[in-house]
Short mmCIF file of C-alpha atoms and ligand atoms in Angstrom, two decimals:
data_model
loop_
_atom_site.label_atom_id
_atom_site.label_comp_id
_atom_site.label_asym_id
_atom_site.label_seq_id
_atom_site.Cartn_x
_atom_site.Cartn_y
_atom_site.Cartn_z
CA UNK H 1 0.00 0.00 0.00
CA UNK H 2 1.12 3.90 -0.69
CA UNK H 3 0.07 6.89 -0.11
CA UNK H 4 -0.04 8.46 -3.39
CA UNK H 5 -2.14 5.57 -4.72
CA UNK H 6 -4.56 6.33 -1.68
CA UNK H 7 -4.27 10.40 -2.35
CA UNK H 8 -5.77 9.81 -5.81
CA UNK H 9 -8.22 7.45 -5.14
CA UNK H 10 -9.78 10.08 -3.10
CA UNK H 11 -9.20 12.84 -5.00
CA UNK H 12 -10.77 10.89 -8.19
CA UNK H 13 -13.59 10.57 -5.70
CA UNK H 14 -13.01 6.84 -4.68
CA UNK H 15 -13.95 5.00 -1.73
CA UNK H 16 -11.21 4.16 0.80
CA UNK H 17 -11.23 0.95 2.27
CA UNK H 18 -10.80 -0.03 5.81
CA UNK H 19 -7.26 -1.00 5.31
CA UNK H 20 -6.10 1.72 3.68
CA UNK H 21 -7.64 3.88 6.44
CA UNK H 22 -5.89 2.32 8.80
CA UNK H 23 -2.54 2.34 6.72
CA UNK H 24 -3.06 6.23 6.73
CA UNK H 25 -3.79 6.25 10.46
CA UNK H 26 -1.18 4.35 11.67
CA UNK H 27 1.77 5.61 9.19
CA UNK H 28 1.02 9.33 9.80
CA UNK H 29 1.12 8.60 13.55
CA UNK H 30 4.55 6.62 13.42
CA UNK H 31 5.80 9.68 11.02
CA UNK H 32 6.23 7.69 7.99
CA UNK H 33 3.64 9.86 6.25
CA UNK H 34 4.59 13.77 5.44
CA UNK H 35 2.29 16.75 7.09
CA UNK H 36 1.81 17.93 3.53
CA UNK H 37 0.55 14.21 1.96
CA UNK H 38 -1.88 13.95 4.81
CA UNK H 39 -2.49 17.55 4.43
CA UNK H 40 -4.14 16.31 0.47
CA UNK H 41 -5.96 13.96 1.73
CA UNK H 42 -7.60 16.11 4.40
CA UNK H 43 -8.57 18.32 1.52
CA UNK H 44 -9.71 15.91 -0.78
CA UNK H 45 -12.11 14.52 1.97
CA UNK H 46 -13.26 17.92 2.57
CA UNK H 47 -14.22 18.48 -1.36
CA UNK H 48 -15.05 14.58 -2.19
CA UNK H 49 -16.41 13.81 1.52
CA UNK H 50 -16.91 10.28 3.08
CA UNK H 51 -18.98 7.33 2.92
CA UNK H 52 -20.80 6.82 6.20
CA UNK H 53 -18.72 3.71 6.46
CA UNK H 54 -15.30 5.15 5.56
CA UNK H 55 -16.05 7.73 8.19
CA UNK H 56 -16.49 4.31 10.48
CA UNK H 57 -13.26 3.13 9.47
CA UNK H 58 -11.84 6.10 9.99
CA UNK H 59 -13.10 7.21 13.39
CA UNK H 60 -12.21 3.35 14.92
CA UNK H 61 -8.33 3.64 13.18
CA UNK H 62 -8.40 6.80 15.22
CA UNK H 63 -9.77 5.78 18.92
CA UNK H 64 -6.93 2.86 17.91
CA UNK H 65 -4.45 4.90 17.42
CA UNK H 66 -3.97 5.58 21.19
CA UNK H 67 -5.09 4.19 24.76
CA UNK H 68 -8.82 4.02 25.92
CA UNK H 69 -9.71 4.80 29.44
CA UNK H 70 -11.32 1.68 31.20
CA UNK H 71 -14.17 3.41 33.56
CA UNK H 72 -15.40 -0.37 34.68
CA UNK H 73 -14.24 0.09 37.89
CA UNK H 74 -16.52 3.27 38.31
CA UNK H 75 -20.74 2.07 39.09
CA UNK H 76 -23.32 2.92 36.70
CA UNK H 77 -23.46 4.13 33.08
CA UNK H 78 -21.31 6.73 32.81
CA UNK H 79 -22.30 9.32 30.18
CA UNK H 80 -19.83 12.48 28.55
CA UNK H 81 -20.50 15.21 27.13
CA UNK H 82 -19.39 17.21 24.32
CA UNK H 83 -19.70 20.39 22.92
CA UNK H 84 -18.89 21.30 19.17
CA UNK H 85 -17.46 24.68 20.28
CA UNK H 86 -18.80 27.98 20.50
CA UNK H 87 -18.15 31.35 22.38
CA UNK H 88 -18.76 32.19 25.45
CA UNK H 89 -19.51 28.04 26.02
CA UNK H 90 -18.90 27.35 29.68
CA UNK H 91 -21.62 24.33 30.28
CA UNK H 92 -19.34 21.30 31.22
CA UNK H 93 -18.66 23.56 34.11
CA UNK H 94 -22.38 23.63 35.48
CA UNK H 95 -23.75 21.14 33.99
CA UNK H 96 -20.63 18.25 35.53
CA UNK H 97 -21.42 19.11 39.08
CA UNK H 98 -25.49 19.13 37.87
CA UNK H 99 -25.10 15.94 36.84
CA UNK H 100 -23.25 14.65 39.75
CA UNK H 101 -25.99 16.50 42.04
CA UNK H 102 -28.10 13.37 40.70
CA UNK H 103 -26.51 10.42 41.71
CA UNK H 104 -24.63 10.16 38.45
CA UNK H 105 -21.06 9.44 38.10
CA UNK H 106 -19.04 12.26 35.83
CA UNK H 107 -15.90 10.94 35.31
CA UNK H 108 -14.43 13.43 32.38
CA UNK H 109 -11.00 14.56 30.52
CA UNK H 110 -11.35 17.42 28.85
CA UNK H 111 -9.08 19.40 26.85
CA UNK H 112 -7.64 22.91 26.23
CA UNK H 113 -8.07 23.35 23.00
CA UNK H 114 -7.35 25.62 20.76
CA UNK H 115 -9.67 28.71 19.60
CA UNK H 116 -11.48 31.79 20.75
CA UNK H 117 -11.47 31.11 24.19
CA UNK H 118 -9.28 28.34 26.46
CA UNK H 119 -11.19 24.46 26.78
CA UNK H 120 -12.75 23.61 30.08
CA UNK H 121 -9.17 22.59 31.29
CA UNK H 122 -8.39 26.53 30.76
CA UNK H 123 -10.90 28.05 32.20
CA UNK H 124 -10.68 25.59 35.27
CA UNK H 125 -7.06 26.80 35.35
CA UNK H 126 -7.69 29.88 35.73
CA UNK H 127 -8.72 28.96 39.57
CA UNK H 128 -6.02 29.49 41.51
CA UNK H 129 -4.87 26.52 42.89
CA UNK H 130 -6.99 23.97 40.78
CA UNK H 131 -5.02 21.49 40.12
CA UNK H 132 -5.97 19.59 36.53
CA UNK H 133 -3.14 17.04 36.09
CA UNK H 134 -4.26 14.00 37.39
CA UNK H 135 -2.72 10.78 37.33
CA UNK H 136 -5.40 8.24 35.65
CA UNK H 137 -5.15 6.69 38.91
CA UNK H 138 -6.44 9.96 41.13
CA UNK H 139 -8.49 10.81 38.63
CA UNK H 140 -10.59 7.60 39.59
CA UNK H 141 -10.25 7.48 43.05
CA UNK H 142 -11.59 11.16 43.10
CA UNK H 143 -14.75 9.86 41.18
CA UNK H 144 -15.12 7.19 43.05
CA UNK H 145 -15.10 9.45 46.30
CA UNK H 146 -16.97 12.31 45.07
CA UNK H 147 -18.72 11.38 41.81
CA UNK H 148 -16.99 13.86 40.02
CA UNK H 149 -13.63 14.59 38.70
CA UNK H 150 -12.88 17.18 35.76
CA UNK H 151 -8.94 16.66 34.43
CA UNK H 152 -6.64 16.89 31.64
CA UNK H 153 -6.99 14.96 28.68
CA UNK H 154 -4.52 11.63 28.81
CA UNK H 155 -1.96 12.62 26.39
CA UNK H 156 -2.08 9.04 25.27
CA UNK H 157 -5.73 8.97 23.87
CA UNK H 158 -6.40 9.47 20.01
CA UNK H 159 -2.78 11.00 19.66
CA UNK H 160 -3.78 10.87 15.65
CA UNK H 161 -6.82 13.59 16.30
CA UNK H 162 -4.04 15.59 17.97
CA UNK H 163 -2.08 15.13 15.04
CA UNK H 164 -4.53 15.86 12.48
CA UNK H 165 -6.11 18.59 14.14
CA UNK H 166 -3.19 20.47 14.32
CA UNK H 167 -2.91 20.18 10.20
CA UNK H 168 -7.13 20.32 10.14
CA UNK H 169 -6.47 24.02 11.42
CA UNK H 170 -3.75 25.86 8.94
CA UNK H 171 -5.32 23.92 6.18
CA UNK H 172 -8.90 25.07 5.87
CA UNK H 173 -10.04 21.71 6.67
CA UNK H 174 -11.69 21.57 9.86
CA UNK H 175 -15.17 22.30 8.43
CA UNK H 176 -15.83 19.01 6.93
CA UNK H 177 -18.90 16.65 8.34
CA UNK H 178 -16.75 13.06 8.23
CA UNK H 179 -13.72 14.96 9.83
CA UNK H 180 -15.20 16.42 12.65
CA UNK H 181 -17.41 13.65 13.37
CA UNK H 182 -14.85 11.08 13.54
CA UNK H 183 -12.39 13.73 15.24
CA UNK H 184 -15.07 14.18 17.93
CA UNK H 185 -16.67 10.75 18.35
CA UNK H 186 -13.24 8.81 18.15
CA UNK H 187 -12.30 11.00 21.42
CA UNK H 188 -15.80 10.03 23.06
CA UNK H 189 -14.98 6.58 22.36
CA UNK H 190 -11.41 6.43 24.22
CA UNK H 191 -13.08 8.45 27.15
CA UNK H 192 -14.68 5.21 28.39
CA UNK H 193 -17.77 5.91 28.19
CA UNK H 194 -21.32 4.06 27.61
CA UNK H 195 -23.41 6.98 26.15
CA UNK H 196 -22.66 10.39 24.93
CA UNK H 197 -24.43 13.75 24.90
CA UNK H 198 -23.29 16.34 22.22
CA UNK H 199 -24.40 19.96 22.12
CA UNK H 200 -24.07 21.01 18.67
CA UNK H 201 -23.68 24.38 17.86
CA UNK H 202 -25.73 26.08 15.11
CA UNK H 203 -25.17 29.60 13.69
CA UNK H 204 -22.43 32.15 12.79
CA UNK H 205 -20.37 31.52 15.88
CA UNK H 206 -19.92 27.38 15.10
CA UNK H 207 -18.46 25.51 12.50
CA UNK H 208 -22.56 24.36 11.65
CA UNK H 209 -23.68 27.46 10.20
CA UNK H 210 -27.35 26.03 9.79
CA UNK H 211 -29.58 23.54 10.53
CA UNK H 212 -29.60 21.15 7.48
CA UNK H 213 -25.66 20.74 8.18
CA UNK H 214 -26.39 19.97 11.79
CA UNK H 215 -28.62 17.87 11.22
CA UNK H 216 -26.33 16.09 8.84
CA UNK H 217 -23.50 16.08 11.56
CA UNK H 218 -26.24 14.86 14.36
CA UNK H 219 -27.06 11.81 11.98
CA UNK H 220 -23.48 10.49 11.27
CA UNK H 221 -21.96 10.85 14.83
CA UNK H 222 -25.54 8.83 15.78
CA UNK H 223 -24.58 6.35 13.09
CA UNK H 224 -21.13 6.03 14.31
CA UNK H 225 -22.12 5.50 17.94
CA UNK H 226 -24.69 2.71 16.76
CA UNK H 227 -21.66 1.14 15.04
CA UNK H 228 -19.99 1.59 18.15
CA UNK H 229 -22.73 0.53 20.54
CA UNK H 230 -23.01 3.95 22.11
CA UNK H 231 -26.18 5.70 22.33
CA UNK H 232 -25.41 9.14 21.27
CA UNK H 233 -28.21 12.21 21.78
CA UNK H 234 -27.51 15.58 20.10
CA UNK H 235 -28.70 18.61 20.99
CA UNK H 236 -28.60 21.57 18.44
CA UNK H 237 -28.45 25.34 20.36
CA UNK H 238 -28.28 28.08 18.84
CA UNK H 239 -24.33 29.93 18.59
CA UNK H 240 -26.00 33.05 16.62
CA UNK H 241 -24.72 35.02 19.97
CA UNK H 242 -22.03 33.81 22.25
CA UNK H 243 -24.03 31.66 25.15
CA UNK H 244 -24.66 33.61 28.47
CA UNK H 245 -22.70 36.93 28.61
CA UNK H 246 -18.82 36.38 29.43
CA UNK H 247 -16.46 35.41 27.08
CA UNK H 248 -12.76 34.77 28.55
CA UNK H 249 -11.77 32.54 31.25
CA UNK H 250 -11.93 33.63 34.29
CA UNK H 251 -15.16 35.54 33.22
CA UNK H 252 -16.62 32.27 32.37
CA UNK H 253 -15.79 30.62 35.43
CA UNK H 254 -17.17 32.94 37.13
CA UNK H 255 -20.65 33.24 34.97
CA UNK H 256 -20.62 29.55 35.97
CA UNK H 257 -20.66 30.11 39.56
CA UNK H 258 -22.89 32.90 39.49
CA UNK H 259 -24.69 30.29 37.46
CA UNK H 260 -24.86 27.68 39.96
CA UNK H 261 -26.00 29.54 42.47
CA UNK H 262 -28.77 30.12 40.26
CA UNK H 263 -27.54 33.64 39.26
CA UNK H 264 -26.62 33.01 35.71
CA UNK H 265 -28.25 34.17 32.45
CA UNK H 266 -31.31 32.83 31.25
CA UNK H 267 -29.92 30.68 27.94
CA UNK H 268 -26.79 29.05 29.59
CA UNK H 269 -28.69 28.17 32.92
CA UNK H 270 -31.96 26.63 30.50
CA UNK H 271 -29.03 25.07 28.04
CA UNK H 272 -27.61 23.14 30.94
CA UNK H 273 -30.96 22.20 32.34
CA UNK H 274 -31.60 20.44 28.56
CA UNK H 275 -28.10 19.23 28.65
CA UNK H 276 -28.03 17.37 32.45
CA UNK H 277 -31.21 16.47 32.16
CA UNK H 278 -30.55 14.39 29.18
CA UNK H 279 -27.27 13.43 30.68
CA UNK H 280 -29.58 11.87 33.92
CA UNK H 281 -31.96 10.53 31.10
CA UNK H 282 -29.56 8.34 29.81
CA UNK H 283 -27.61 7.20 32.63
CA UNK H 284 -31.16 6.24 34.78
CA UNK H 285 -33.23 5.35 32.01
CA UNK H 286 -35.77 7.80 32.82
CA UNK H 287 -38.20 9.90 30.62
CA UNK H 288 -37.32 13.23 30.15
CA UNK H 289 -40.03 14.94 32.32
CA UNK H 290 -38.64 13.15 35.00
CA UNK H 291 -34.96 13.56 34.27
CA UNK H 292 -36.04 17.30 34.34
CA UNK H 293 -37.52 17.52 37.17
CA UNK H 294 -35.10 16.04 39.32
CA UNK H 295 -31.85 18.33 37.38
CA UNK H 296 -34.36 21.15 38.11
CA UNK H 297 -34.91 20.47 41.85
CA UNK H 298 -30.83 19.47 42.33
CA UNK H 299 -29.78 23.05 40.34
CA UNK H 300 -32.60 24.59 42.70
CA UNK H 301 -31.72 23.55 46.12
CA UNK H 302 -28.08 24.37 45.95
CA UNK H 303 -26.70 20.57 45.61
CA UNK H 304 -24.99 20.95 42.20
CA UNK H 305 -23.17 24.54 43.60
CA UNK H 306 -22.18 22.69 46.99
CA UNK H 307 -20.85 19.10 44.32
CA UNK H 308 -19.08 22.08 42.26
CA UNK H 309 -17.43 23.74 45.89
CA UNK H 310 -16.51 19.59 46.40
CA UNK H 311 -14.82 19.13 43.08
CA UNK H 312 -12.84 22.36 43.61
CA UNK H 313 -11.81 21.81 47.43
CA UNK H 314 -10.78 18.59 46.22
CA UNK H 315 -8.92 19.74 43.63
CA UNK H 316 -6.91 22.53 45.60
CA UNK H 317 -8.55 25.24 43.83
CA UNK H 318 -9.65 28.12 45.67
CA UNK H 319 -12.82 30.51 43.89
CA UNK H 320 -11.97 33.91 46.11
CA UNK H 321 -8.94 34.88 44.33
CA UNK H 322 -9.82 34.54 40.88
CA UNK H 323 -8.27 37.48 38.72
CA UNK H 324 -10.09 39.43 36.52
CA UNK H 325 -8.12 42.34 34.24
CA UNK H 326 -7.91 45.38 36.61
CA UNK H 327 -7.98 47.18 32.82
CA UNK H 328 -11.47 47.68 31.09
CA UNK H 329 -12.94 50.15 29.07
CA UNK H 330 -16.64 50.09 27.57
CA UNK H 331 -17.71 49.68 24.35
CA UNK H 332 -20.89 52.31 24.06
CA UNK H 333 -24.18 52.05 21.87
CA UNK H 334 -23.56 54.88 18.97
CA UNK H 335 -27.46 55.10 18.49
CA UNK H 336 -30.44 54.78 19.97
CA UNK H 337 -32.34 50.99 18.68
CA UNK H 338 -32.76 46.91 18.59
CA UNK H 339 -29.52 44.51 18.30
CA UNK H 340 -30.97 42.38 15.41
CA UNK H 341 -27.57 40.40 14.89
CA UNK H 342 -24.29 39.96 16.96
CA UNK H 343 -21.05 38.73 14.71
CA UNK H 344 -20.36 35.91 17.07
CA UNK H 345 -17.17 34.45 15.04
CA UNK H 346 -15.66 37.79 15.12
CA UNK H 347 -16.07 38.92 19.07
CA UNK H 348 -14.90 35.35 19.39
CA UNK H 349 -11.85 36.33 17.48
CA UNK H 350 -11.12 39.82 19.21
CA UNK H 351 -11.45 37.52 22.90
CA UNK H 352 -8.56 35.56 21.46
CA UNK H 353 -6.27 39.04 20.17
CA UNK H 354 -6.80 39.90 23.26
CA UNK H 355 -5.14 36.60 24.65
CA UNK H 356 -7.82 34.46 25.93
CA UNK H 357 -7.46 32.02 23.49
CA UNK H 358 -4.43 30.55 21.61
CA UNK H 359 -4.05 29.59 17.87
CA UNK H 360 -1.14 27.65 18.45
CA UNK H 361 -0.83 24.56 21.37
CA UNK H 362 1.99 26.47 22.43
CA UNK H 363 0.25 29.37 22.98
CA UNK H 364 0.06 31.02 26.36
CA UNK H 365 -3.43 32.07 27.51
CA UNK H 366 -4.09 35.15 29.67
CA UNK H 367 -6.82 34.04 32.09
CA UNK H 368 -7.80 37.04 33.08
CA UNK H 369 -8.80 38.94 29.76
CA UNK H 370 -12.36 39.08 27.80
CA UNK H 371 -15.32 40.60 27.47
CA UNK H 372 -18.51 41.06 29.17
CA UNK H 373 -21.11 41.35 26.79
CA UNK H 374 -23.99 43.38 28.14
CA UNK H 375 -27.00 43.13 25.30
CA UNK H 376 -27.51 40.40 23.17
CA UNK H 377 -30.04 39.83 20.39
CA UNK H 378 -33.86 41.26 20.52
CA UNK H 379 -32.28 44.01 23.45
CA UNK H 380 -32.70 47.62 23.25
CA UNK H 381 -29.92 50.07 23.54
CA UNK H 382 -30.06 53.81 24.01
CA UNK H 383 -27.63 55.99 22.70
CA UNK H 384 -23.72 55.73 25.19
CA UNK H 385 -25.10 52.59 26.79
CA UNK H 386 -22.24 50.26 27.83
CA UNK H 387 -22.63 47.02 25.08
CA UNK H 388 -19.40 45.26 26.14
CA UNK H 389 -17.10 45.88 28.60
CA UNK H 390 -13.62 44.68 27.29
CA UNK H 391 -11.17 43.35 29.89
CA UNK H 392 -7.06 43.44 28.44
CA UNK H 393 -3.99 43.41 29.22
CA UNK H 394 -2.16 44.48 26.36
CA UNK H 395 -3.82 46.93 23.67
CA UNK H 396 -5.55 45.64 20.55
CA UNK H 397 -5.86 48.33 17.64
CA UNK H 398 -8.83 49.77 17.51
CA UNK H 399 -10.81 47.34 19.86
CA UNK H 400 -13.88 49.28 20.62
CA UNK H 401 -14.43 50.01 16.94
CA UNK H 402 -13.86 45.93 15.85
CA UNK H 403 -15.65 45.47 18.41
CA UNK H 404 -19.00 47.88 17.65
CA UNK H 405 -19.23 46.18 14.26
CA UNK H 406 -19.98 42.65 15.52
CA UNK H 407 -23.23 44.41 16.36
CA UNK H 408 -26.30 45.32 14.19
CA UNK H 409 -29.06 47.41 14.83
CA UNK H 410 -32.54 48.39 13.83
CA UNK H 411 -35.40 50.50 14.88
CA UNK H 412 -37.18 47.54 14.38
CA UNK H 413 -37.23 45.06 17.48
CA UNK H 414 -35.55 41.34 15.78
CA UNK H 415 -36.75 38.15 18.07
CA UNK H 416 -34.47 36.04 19.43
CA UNK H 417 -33.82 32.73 17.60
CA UNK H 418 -34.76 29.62 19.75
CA UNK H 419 -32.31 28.20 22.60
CA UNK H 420 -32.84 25.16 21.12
CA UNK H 421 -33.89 23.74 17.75
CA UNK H 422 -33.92 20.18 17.94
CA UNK H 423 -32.78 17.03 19.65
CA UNK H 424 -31.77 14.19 17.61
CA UNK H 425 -31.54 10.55 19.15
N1 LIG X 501 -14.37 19.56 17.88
C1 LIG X 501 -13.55 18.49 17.76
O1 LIG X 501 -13.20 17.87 18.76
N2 LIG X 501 -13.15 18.12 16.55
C2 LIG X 501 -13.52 18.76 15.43
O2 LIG X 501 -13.13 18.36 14.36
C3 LIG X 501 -14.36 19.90 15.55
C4 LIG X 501 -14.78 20.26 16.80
#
């Protein structure tokens, strides 16, 4: 087998077989195949796509590629989450401890990521204290104690989606449905997990710009976890506005604290409802009325905050000393009307120039920079009312103007999109 042959069979639109996935899989790993030929076959899937069942082949020669966690020691289903990426996207952080609240075991790695904003890891990080690097070992017993643990991706799973994720991004190919599917669900799989939640993000802040790709996305990552024997459920929210109203690490945790204490904005407090409750669903077998009312009651009476205050004490992290940018300045309304759109992709962008983010995994983050986003869609502004507050460090050209044009306005009041459109199962 070569690679060449392989390149043009799929860039003469030809259907890879499971051997020669694997041969791609394994090779690139070792380093026997170049950045540049895998780089031509990432784009030729991205222009010729996938078969369902090459995207099969390809997603199990990627969970192979690397060590699975065994959670068998841990009781009960145990159920992940995952979120396609957004801004402002801080739910693992409410809705683990939620989940927990229940009776359910969260046992989860999560990453750092790159993009806009830091992953969960991050934005945990940015607690002084918290400590995130876990030996597989801890990381169990701490579950086993508490019911909940939230640590560092094991280096050692799916090191080809590391890999290829790092080429996905400086090529223009992250955007493809096979890719990201398999990329996502072959990192479910290694988690150890029985069943899978995935909030899937539609709208001009997510790679899913609209529905009928979603749904398209939904379907195969269903389809994979069938061939898998998973039972996946996907949620699709909307990203046409970052999700609650901090955007930055530190910010976020603490819009998730605020949260849990039953502070937080209306969408990302109902989003993690949705999300735990299917999460409890799943894991207990229950209908969803159920499911929600007992999330409800847990997120009510304090028990997911007080699980959250466990996981951190546990952890070493300590909440009263989390730093926030001492410098701020506020963005102001020029005019007097309706936000009827909010550039999400773009305030996204100017979180991660101002160093909340990294493009790079080498990349240092600034925990303590972001913005505070005051009005979101279907709000009215008067004229020298505070939008965003931006929190920095270091100066960014121009910010308040890049960061007035993410916003549009009418005279005419815009309604919101829905929180959610659909769940798939
Ligand atoms: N999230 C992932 O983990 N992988 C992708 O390809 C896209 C989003």
């Amino acid at each position: 087998m070569n690679i060449i042959d392989i390149l043009n069979k799929k860039k003469n639109k030809g259907i890879l077989t499971k051997e020669e996935i694997e041969f791609v899989i394994n090779e690139y790993v070792k380093g026997n195949i170049e950045d540049y030929q895998i780089s031509a076959l990432l784009m030729a899937i991205c222009i010729n796509g996938m078969s369902d069942t090459e995207t099969f082949y390809l997603t199990e020669a990627m969970l192979n590629s690397g060590e699975k966690l065994n959670l068998s020691s841990i009781d009960g289903i145990k159920v992940d989450k995952h979120s396609t990426g957004g801004v402002g996207d801080k739910t693992t952080l409410i809705v683990a401890p939620l989940v927990a609240a229940c009776g359910v075991n969260v046992a989860k790695m999560s990453g750092r990521g790159l993009g806009f904003t830091g992953g969960t890891i991050d934005k945990l990080e940015s607690i002084p204290g918290f400590n995130v690097n876990l030996s597989t070992k801890n990381f169990m017993d701490q579950v086993k104690d508490i019911g909940l643990c939230i640590c560092s991706g094991n280096k050692d799973l799916v090191p080809a989606d590391k890999k290829i994720y790092a080429i996905r991004d400086v090529t223009a190919t992250v955007d493809s449905i096979p890719l990201i599917a398999s990329s996502i669900m072959s990192k479910k799989l290694a988690s150890g997990c029985n069943k899978i939640v995935i909030d899937l993000k539609v709208g001009n802040g997510a790679f899913m710009k609209n529905l009928d790709e979603a749904t398209k996305l939904a379907k195969l990552m269903i389809s994979i976890g069938e061939y898998f024997n998973r039972e996946v459920v996907c949620i699709l929210s909307n990203m046409n506005e970052p999700l609650g109203y901090a955007v930055g690490n530190a910010l976020e945790v603490n819009e998730a604290i605020d949260t849990l204490q039953g502070k937080g904005p209306e969408d990302l407090t109902k989003l993690c409802l949705y999300i735990a409750s299917y999460m409890v669903l799943l894991s207990k077998n229950m209908v969803i009325d159920d499911a929600m009312k007992l999330v409800s009651s847990k997120f009510a009476d304090g028990s997911a905050y007080n699980k959250f205050l466990e996981m951190v004490k546990y952890q070493h992290g300590n909440i009263d000393n989390i730093e926030i940018s001492k410098n701020k300045v506020d963005v102001l309304a020029h005019e007097t009307g309706f936000i009827t759109e909010i550039n999400t992709l773009k305030l996204g962008e100017i979180a991660g120039m101002l160093g909340a983010g990294r493009k790079v995994a080498t990349d240092k983050i600034d925990p303590t920079v972001g913005l505070v986003i005051h009005k979101k869609v279907g709000d009215i502004v008067s004229q020298n009312m505070p939008i965003v507050t931006v929190y920095y460090n270091k100066p960014v050209e121009n910010i308040e103007e890049q960061v007035y044009e993410c916003f549009s306005f009418s005279k005419v009041k815009k309604d919101k999109d829905d929180l959610v459109y659909k769940i798939i199962k």
